[in-house]
Amino acid sequence: MSNLIDQRKCLSLLVFQHIKVRQSSLVFILKIRYEIKDILEMEMKILEALNFYLVVFHPYRSLPEFSQDSEIYDTSMTHLTWGLVNDTYRMDLILIHPPFLITLACIYIASVHKEKDIRTWFEELFLDMNIVKNIAMEILDFYENHRLFTEERVHAAFNKLATNP
């Protein structure tokens, strides 16, 4: 099953790259504007390459099971974990890592933040914690990068754009 998903990922990435290269060369050389029928045709090629397999698994699916299994009954930690999972959709993690690992990384971040010791539960899972920690670091890097965008800076940028034609 995993091998089939990996093959489909590779195939979709190849199709996307082919379309991207083809699109960029056409845009820069011929300055063609795409019509809706062209976009629909490209979408159909992608769907055909995926064999119309559009099932996507989300980190939400495993979160209640993991929360119950780890015996986390702290409501604030559960809400924090759900919020972290929500924020992962603003990143490309779902395209790179399996959803259950993203869920585990969010639980890991929440447990560290709330100072809950669930190391024994993670040890019982028999998985490489380095992978979970790397995903957690990607999530934290995302927050660090977006923390730099303060509301004042965004408003200043919008005002600057409004004054320049």
mmCIF file with all atom_site columns, C-alpha atoms in Angstrom:
data_model
loop_
_atom_site.group_PDB
_atom_site.id
_atom_site.type_symbol
_atom_site.label_atom_id
_atom_site.label_alt_id
_atom_site.label_comp_id
_atom_site.label_asym_id
_atom_site.label_entity_id
_atom_site.label_seq_id
_atom_site.pdbx_PDB_ins_code
_atom_site.Cartn_x
_atom_site.Cartn_y
_atom_site.Cartn_z
_atom_site.occupancy
_atom_site.B_iso_or_equiv
_atom_site.pdbx_formal_charge
_atom_site.auth_seq_id
_atom_site.auth_comp_id
_atom_site.auth_asym_id
_atom_site.auth_atom_id
_atom_site.pdbx_PDB_model_num
ATOM 1   C CA . MET A 1 1   ? 0.000   0.000  0.000   1.00 0.00 ? 1   MET A CA 1
ATOM 2   C CA . SER A 1 2   ? 2.745   2.442  0.984   1.00 0.00 ? 2   SER A CA 1
ATOM 3   C CA . ASN A 1 3   ? 4.699   1.576  -2.152  1.00 0.00 ? 3   ASN A CA 1
ATOM 4   C CA . LEU A 1 4   ? 1.629   2.283  -4.287  1.00 0.00 ? 4   LEU A CA 1
ATOM 5   C CA . ILE A 1 5   ? 1.162   5.671  -2.634  1.00 0.00 ? 5   ILE A CA 1
ATOM 6   C CA . ASP A 1 6   ? 4.863   6.487  -3.124  1.00 0.00 ? 6   ASP A CA 1
ATOM 7   C CA . GLN A 1 7   ? 4.581   5.565  -6.810  1.00 0.00 ? 7   GLN A CA 1
ATOM 8   C CA . ARG A 1 8   ? 1.556   7.797  -7.201  1.00 0.00 ? 8   ARG A CA 1
ATOM 9   C CA . LYS A 1 9   ? 3.323   10.643 -5.427  1.00 0.00 ? 9   LYS A CA 1
ATOM 10  C CA . CYS A 1 10  ? 6.312   10.312 -7.762  1.00 0.00 ? 10  CYS A CA 1
ATOM 11  C CA . LEU A 1 11  ? 4.081   10.125 -10.804 1.00 0.00 ? 11  LEU A CA 1
ATOM 12  C CA . SER A 1 12  ? 2.084   13.182 -9.792  1.00 0.00 ? 12  SER A CA 1
ATOM 13  C CA . LEU A 1 13  ? 5.288   15.114 -9.068  1.00 0.00 ? 13  LEU A CA 1
ATOM 14  C CA . LEU A 1 14  ? 6.653   14.183 -12.497 1.00 0.00 ? 14  LEU A CA 1
ATOM 15  C CA . VAL A 1 15  ? 3.452   15.259 -14.215 1.00 0.00 ? 15  VAL A CA 1
ATOM 16  C CA . PHE A 1 16  ? 3.408   18.505 -12.240 1.00 0.00 ? 16  PHE A CA 1
ATOM 17  C CA . GLN A 1 17  ? 7.054   19.201 -13.115 1.00 0.00 ? 17  GLN A CA 1
ATOM 18  C CA . HIS A 1 18  ? 6.398   18.433 -16.795 1.00 0.00 ? 18  HIS A CA 1
ATOM 19  C CA . ILE A 1 19  ? 3.447   20.815 -16.860 1.00 0.00 ? 19  ILE A CA 1
ATOM 20  C CA . LYS A 1 20  ? 5.415   23.449 -14.950 1.00 0.00 ? 20  LYS A CA 1
ATOM 21  C CA . VAL A 1 21  ? 8.355   23.282 -17.366 1.00 0.00 ? 21  VAL A CA 1
ATOM 22  C CA . ARG A 1 22  ? 6.050   23.244 -20.373 1.00 0.00 ? 22  ARG A CA 1
ATOM 23  C CA . GLN A 1 23  ? 4.019   26.105 -18.949 1.00 0.00 ? 23  GLN A CA 1
ATOM 24  C CA . SER A 1 24  ? 7.026   28.263 -18.101 1.00 0.00 ? 24  SER A CA 1
ATOM 25  C CA . SER A 1 25  ? 8.601   27.785 -21.518 1.00 0.00 ? 25  SER A CA 1
ATOM 26  C CA . LEU A 1 26  ? 5.358   28.671 -23.252 1.00 0.00 ? 26  LEU A CA 1
ATOM 27  C CA . VAL A 1 27  ? 4.725   31.718 -21.114 1.00 0.00 ? 27  VAL A CA 1
ATOM 28  C CA . PHE A 1 28  ? 8.195   33.156 -21.520 1.00 0.00 ? 28  PHE A CA 1
ATOM 29  C CA . ILE A 1 29  ? 8.665   32.329 -25.203 1.00 0.00 ? 29  ILE A CA 1
ATOM 30  C CA . LEU A 1 30  ? 5.212   32.739 -26.694 1.00 0.00 ? 30  LEU A CA 1
ATOM 31  C CA . LYS A 1 31  ? 3.495   34.880 -24.029 1.00 0.00 ? 31  LYS A CA 1
ATOM 32  C CA . ILE A 1 32  ? 0.371   32.729 -24.321 1.00 0.00 ? 32  ILE A CA 1
ATOM 33  C CA . ARG A 1 33  ? -2.549  33.345 -21.988 1.00 0.00 ? 33  ARG A CA 1
ATOM 34  C CA . TYR A 1 34  ? -4.282  30.198 -20.874 1.00 0.00 ? 34  TYR A CA 1
ATOM 35  C CA . GLU A 1 35  ? -7.982  29.791 -21.299 1.00 0.00 ? 35  GLU A CA 1
ATOM 36  C CA . ILE A 1 36  ? -10.221 27.819 -19.009 1.00 0.00 ? 36  ILE A CA 1
ATOM 37  C CA . LYS A 1 37  ? -10.298 24.875 -21.430 1.00 0.00 ? 37  LYS A CA 1
ATOM 38  C CA . ASP A 1 38  ? -6.471  24.680 -21.286 1.00 0.00 ? 38  ASP A CA 1
ATOM 39  C CA . ILE A 1 39  ? -6.477  24.583 -17.497 1.00 0.00 ? 39  ILE A CA 1
ATOM 40  C CA . LEU A 1 40  ? -9.205  21.929 -17.497 1.00 0.00 ? 40  LEU A CA 1
ATOM 41  C CA . GLU A 1 41  ? -7.180  19.895 -19.963 1.00 0.00 ? 41  GLU A CA 1
ATOM 42  C CA . MET A 1 42  ? -4.112  20.054 -17.680 1.00 0.00 ? 42  MET A CA 1
ATOM 43  C CA . GLU A 1 43  ? -6.212  19.095 -14.671 1.00 0.00 ? 43  GLU A CA 1
ATOM 44  C CA . MET A 1 44  ? -7.565  16.119 -16.603 1.00 0.00 ? 44  MET A CA 1
ATOM 45  C CA . LYS A 1 45  ? -4.019  14.983 -17.446 1.00 0.00 ? 45  LYS A CA 1
ATOM 46  C CA . ILE A 1 46  ? -3.087  15.132 -13.766 1.00 0.00 ? 46  ILE A CA 1
ATOM 47  C CA . LEU A 1 47  ? -6.201  13.167 -12.805 1.00 0.00 ? 47  LEU A CA 1
ATOM 48  C CA . GLU A 1 48  ? -5.430  10.558 -15.454 1.00 0.00 ? 48  GLU A CA 1
ATOM 49  C CA . ALA A 1 49  ? -1.855  10.256 -14.185 1.00 0.00 ? 49  ALA A CA 1
ATOM 50  C CA . LEU A 1 50  ? -3.235  9.659  -10.682 1.00 0.00 ? 50  LEU A CA 1
ATOM 51  C CA . ASN A 1 51  ? -5.698  7.094  -12.053 1.00 0.00 ? 51  ASN A CA 1
ATOM 52  C CA . PHE A 1 52  ? -8.443  9.290  -10.571 1.00 0.00 ? 52  PHE A CA 1
ATOM 53  C CA . TYR A 1 53  ? -7.353  8.227  -7.085  1.00 0.00 ? 53  TYR A CA 1
ATOM 54  C CA . LEU A 1 54  ? -8.147  11.268 -4.973  1.00 0.00 ? 54  LEU A CA 1
ATOM 55  C CA . VAL A 1 55  ? -8.298  9.764  -1.502  1.00 0.00 ? 55  VAL A CA 1
ATOM 56  C CA . VAL A 1 56  ? -6.289  11.885 0.927   1.00 0.00 ? 56  VAL A CA 1
ATOM 57  C CA . PHE A 1 57  ? -5.643  10.954 4.535   1.00 0.00 ? 57  PHE A CA 1
ATOM 58  C CA . HIS A 1 58  ? -5.512  13.708 7.115   1.00 0.00 ? 58  HIS A CA 1
ATOM 59  C CA . PRO A 1 59  ? -3.769  14.039 10.476  1.00 0.00 ? 59  PRO A CA 1
ATOM 60  C CA . TYR A 1 60  ? -7.152  14.567 12.130  1.00 0.00 ? 60  TYR A CA 1
ATOM 61  C CA . ARG A 1 61  ? -8.093  10.936 11.647  1.00 0.00 ? 61  ARG A CA 1
ATOM 62  C CA . SER A 1 62  ? -5.493  9.550  14.044  1.00 0.00 ? 62  SER A CA 1
ATOM 63  C CA . LEU A 1 63  ? -5.591  12.351 16.612  1.00 0.00 ? 63  LEU A CA 1
ATOM 64  C CA . PRO A 1 64  ? -8.514  11.050 18.763  1.00 0.00 ? 64  PRO A CA 1
ATOM 65  C CA . GLU A 1 65  ? -7.050  7.545  18.748  1.00 0.00 ? 65  GLU A CA 1
ATOM 66  C CA . PHE A 1 66  ? -3.600  8.754  19.800  1.00 0.00 ? 66  PHE A CA 1
ATOM 67  C CA . SER A 1 67  ? -5.049  11.058 22.452  1.00 0.00 ? 67  SER A CA 1
ATOM 68  C CA . GLN A 1 68  ? -7.036  8.215  23.948  1.00 0.00 ? 68  GLN A CA 1
ATOM 69  C CA . ASP A 1 69  ? -4.162  5.750  23.704  1.00 0.00 ? 69  ASP A CA 1
ATOM 70  C CA . SER A 1 70  ? -1.721  8.142  25.374  1.00 0.00 ? 70  SER A CA 1
ATOM 71  C CA . GLU A 1 71  ? -4.319  8.856  28.060  1.00 0.00 ? 71  GLU A CA 1
ATOM 72  C CA . ILE A 1 72  ? -4.155  12.589 27.541  1.00 0.00 ? 72  ILE A CA 1
ATOM 73  C CA . TYR A 1 73  ? -7.221  13.918 29.279  1.00 0.00 ? 73  TYR A CA 1
ATOM 74  C CA . ASP A 1 74  ? -6.046  17.510 29.514  1.00 0.00 ? 74  ASP A CA 1
ATOM 75  C CA . THR A 1 75  ? -8.526  19.577 27.508  1.00 0.00 ? 75  THR A CA 1
ATOM 76  C CA . SER A 1 76  ? -6.127  22.466 26.960  1.00 0.00 ? 76  SER A CA 1
ATOM 77  C CA . MET A 1 77  ? -3.492  20.099 25.569  1.00 0.00 ? 77  MET A CA 1
ATOM 78  C CA . THR A 1 78  ? -6.048  18.526 23.254  1.00 0.00 ? 78  THR A CA 1
ATOM 79  C CA . HIS A 1 79  ? -7.096  21.957 21.978  1.00 0.00 ? 79  HIS A CA 1
ATOM 80  C CA . LEU A 1 80  ? -3.475  22.955 21.479  1.00 0.00 ? 80  LEU A CA 1
ATOM 81  C CA . THR A 1 81  ? -2.825  19.761 19.514  1.00 0.00 ? 81  THR A CA 1
ATOM 82  C CA . TRP A 1 82  ? -5.893  20.363 17.302  1.00 0.00 ? 82  TRP A CA 1
ATOM 83  C CA . GLY A 1 83  ? -4.695  23.916 16.677  1.00 0.00 ? 83  GLY A CA 1
ATOM 84  C CA . LEU A 1 84  ? -1.251  22.665 15.698  1.00 0.00 ? 84  LEU A CA 1
ATOM 85  C CA . VAL A 1 85  ? -2.791  20.160 13.294  1.00 0.00 ? 85  VAL A CA 1
ATOM 86  C CA . ASN A 1 86  ? -4.889  22.973 11.796  1.00 0.00 ? 86  ASN A CA 1
ATOM 87  C CA . ASP A 1 87  ? -1.771  25.056 11.235  1.00 0.00 ? 87  ASP A CA 1
ATOM 88  C CA . THR A 1 88  ? 0.054   22.216 9.470   1.00 0.00 ? 88  THR A CA 1
ATOM 89  C CA . TYR A 1 89  ? -2.290  22.749 6.521   1.00 0.00 ? 89  TYR A CA 1
ATOM 90  C CA . ARG A 1 90  ? -0.557  26.069 5.941   1.00 0.00 ? 90  ARG A CA 1
ATOM 91  C CA . MET A 1 91  ? 2.637   24.126 5.231   1.00 0.00 ? 91  MET A CA 1
ATOM 92  C CA . ASP A 1 92  ? 3.591   21.402 2.786   1.00 0.00 ? 92  ASP A CA 1
ATOM 93  C CA . LEU A 1 93  ? 3.996   18.751 5.506   1.00 0.00 ? 93  LEU A CA 1
ATOM 94  C CA . ILE A 1 94  ? 0.925   16.817 4.386   1.00 0.00 ? 94  ILE A CA 1
ATOM 95  C CA . LEU A 1 95  ? 2.597   16.311 1.001   1.00 0.00 ? 95  LEU A CA 1
ATOM 96  C CA . ILE A 1 96  ? 5.878   15.129 2.482   1.00 0.00 ? 96  ILE A CA 1
ATOM 97  C CA . HIS A 1 97  ? 5.129   13.124 5.621   1.00 0.00 ? 97  HIS A CA 1
ATOM 98  C CA . PRO A 1 98  ? 2.508   10.516 6.511   1.00 0.00 ? 98  PRO A CA 1
ATOM 99  C CA . PRO A 1 99  ? -0.422  12.038 8.401   1.00 0.00 ? 99  PRO A CA 1
ATOM 100 C CA . PHE A 1 100 ? 0.076   9.957  11.548  1.00 0.00 ? 100 PHE A CA 1
ATOM 101 C CA . LEU A 1 101 ? 3.632   11.312 11.922  1.00 0.00 ? 101 LEU A CA 1
ATOM 102 C CA . ILE A 1 102 ? 2.327   14.873 11.654  1.00 0.00 ? 102 ILE A CA 1
ATOM 103 C CA . THR A 1 103 ? -0.202  14.059 14.373  1.00 0.00 ? 103 THR A CA 1
ATOM 104 C CA . LEU A 1 104 ? 2.518   12.604 16.590  1.00 0.00 ? 104 LEU A CA 1
ATOM 105 C CA . ALA A 1 105 ? 4.694   15.670 16.056  1.00 0.00 ? 105 ALA A CA 1
ATOM 106 C CA . CYS A 1 106 ? 1.797   17.922 17.098  1.00 0.00 ? 106 CYS A CA 1
ATOM 107 C CA . ILE A 1 107 ? 1.205   15.799 20.206  1.00 0.00 ? 107 ILE A CA 1
ATOM 108 C CA . TYR A 1 108 ? 4.920   15.986 20.947  1.00 0.00 ? 108 TYR A CA 1
ATOM 109 C CA . ILE A 1 109 ? 4.969   19.793 20.689  1.00 0.00 ? 109 ILE A CA 1
ATOM 110 C CA . ALA A 1 110 ? 1.851   20.106 22.847  1.00 0.00 ? 110 ALA A CA 1
ATOM 111 C CA . SER A 1 111 ? 3.241   17.764 25.508  1.00 0.00 ? 111 SER A CA 1
ATOM 112 C CA . VAL A 1 112 ? 6.490   19.718 25.720  1.00 0.00 ? 112 VAL A CA 1
ATOM 113 C CA . HIS A 1 113 ? 4.614   23.022 25.837  1.00 0.00 ? 113 HIS A CA 1
ATOM 114 C CA . LYS A 1 114 ? 2.230   21.803 28.552  1.00 0.00 ? 114 LYS A CA 1
ATOM 115 C CA . GLU A 1 115 ? 5.080   20.007 30.384  1.00 0.00 ? 115 GLU A CA 1
ATOM 116 C CA . LYS A 1 116 ? 3.353   16.603 30.201  1.00 0.00 ? 116 LYS A CA 1
ATOM 117 C CA . ASP A 1 117 ? 5.699   13.644 30.336  1.00 0.00 ? 117 ASP A CA 1
ATOM 118 C CA . ILE A 1 118 ? 4.522   11.138 27.730  1.00 0.00 ? 118 ILE A CA 1
ATOM 119 C CA . ARG A 1 119 ? 7.954   9.818  26.775  1.00 0.00 ? 119 ARG A CA 1
ATOM 120 C CA . THR A 1 120 ? 7.043   6.291  27.843  1.00 0.00 ? 120 THR A CA 1
ATOM 121 C CA . TRP A 1 121 ? 4.036   6.356  25.525  1.00 0.00 ? 121 TRP A CA 1
ATOM 122 C CA . PHE A 1 122 ? 6.227   7.464  22.618  1.00 0.00 ? 122 PHE A CA 1
ATOM 123 C CA . GLU A 1 123 ? 8.689   4.667  23.443  1.00 0.00 ? 123 GLU A CA 1
ATOM 124 C CA . GLU A 1 124 ? 5.869   2.122  23.281  1.00 0.00 ? 124 GLU A CA 1
ATOM 125 C CA . LEU A 1 125 ? 5.097   3.191  19.710  1.00 0.00 ? 125 LEU A CA 1
ATOM 126 C CA . PHE A 1 126 ? 8.435   1.793  18.449  1.00 0.00 ? 126 PHE A CA 1
ATOM 127 C CA . LEU A 1 127 ? 9.065   4.507  15.911  1.00 0.00 ? 127 LEU A CA 1
ATOM 128 C CA . ASP A 1 128 ? 12.017  6.683  15.106  1.00 0.00 ? 128 ASP A CA 1
ATOM 129 C CA . MET A 1 129 ? 11.588  9.728  17.335  1.00 0.00 ? 129 MET A CA 1
ATOM 130 C CA . ASN A 1 130 ? 14.102  11.641 15.218  1.00 0.00 ? 130 ASN A CA 1
ATOM 131 C CA . ILE A 1 131 ? 11.547  11.767 12.408  1.00 0.00 ? 131 ILE A CA 1
ATOM 132 C CA . VAL A 1 132 ? 8.846   13.035 14.781  1.00 0.00 ? 132 VAL A CA 1
ATOM 133 C CA . LYS A 1 133 ? 11.235  15.615 16.218  1.00 0.00 ? 133 LYS A CA 1
ATOM 134 C CA . ASN A 1 134 ? 12.259  16.780 12.725  1.00 0.00 ? 134 ASN A CA 1
ATOM 135 C CA . ILE A 1 135 ? 8.616   17.294 11.770  1.00 0.00 ? 135 ILE A CA 1
ATOM 136 C CA . ALA A 1 136 ? 8.085   19.134 15.061  1.00 0.00 ? 136 ALA A CA 1
ATOM 137 C CA . MET A 1 137 ? 11.036  21.375 14.228  1.00 0.00 ? 137 MET A CA 1
ATOM 138 C CA . GLU A 1 138 ? 9.536   22.142 10.810  1.00 0.00 ? 138 GLU A CA 1
ATOM 139 C CA . ILE A 1 139 ? 6.292   23.181 12.516  1.00 0.00 ? 139 ILE A CA 1
ATOM 140 C CA . LEU A 1 140 ? 8.155   25.351 15.017  1.00 0.00 ? 140 LEU A CA 1
ATOM 141 C CA . ASP A 1 141 ? 10.224  26.900 12.205  1.00 0.00 ? 141 ASP A CA 1
ATOM 142 C CA . PHE A 1 142 ? 6.974   27.800 10.486  1.00 0.00 ? 142 PHE A CA 1
ATOM 143 C CA . TYR A 1 143 ? 5.804   29.629 13.609  1.00 0.00 ? 143 TYR A CA 1
ATOM 144 C CA . GLU A 1 144 ? 9.158   31.349 13.984  1.00 0.00 ? 144 GLU A CA 1
ATOM 145 C CA . ASN A 1 145 ? 9.101   32.574 10.381  1.00 0.00 ? 145 ASN A CA 1
ATOM 146 C CA . HIS A 1 146 ? 5.538   33.839 10.618  1.00 0.00 ? 146 HIS A CA 1
ATOM 147 C CA . ARG A 1 147 ? 6.151   35.543 13.934  1.00 0.00 ? 147 ARG A CA 1
ATOM 148 C CA . LEU A 1 148 ? 8.299   38.049 12.071  1.00 0.00 ? 148 LEU A CA 1
ATOM 149 C CA . PHE A 1 149 ? 5.242   39.265 10.138  1.00 0.00 ? 149 PHE A CA 1
ATOM 150 C CA . THR A 1 150 ? 3.717   41.628 12.640  1.00 0.00 ? 150 THR A CA 1
ATOM 151 C CA . GLU A 1 151 ? 0.438   43.365 11.967  1.00 0.00 ? 151 GLU A CA 1
ATOM 152 C CA . GLU A 1 152 ? 2.194   46.707 11.709  1.00 0.00 ? 152 GLU A CA 1
ATOM 153 C CA . ARG A 1 153 ? 4.555   45.423 9.014   1.00 0.00 ? 153 ARG A CA 1
ATOM 154 C CA . VAL A 1 154 ? 1.657   43.967 7.023   1.00 0.00 ? 154 VAL A CA 1
ATOM 155 C CA . HIS A 1 155 ? -0.310  47.227 7.224   1.00 0.00 ? 155 HIS A CA 1
ATOM 156 C CA . ALA A 1 156 ? 2.780   49.213 6.218   1.00 0.00 ? 156 ALA A CA 1
ATOM 157 C CA . ALA A 1 157 ? 3.262   46.949 3.196   1.00 0.00 ? 157 ALA A CA 1
ATOM 158 C CA . PHE A 1 158 ? -0.381  47.302 2.168   1.00 0.00 ? 158 PHE A CA 1
ATOM 159 C CA . ASN A 1 159 ? -0.198  51.077 2.529   1.00 0.00 ? 159 ASN A CA 1
ATOM 160 C CA . LYS A 1 160 ? 2.961   51.145 0.428   1.00 0.00 ? 160 LYS A CA 1
ATOM 161 C CA . LEU A 1 161 ? 1.285   49.018 -2.256  1.00 0.00 ? 161 LEU A CA 1
ATOM 162 C CA . ALA A 1 162 ? -1.772  51.269 -2.220  1.00 0.00 ? 162 ALA A CA 1
ATOM 163 C CA . THR A 1 163 ? 0.292   54.390 -2.854  1.00 0.00 ? 163 THR A CA 1
ATOM 164 C CA . ASN A 1 164 ? 2.352   52.844 -5.681  1.00 0.00 ? 164 ASN A CA 1
ATOM 165 C CA . PRO A 1 165 ? 0.470   52.156 -8.943  1.00 0.00 ? 165 PRO A CA 1
#
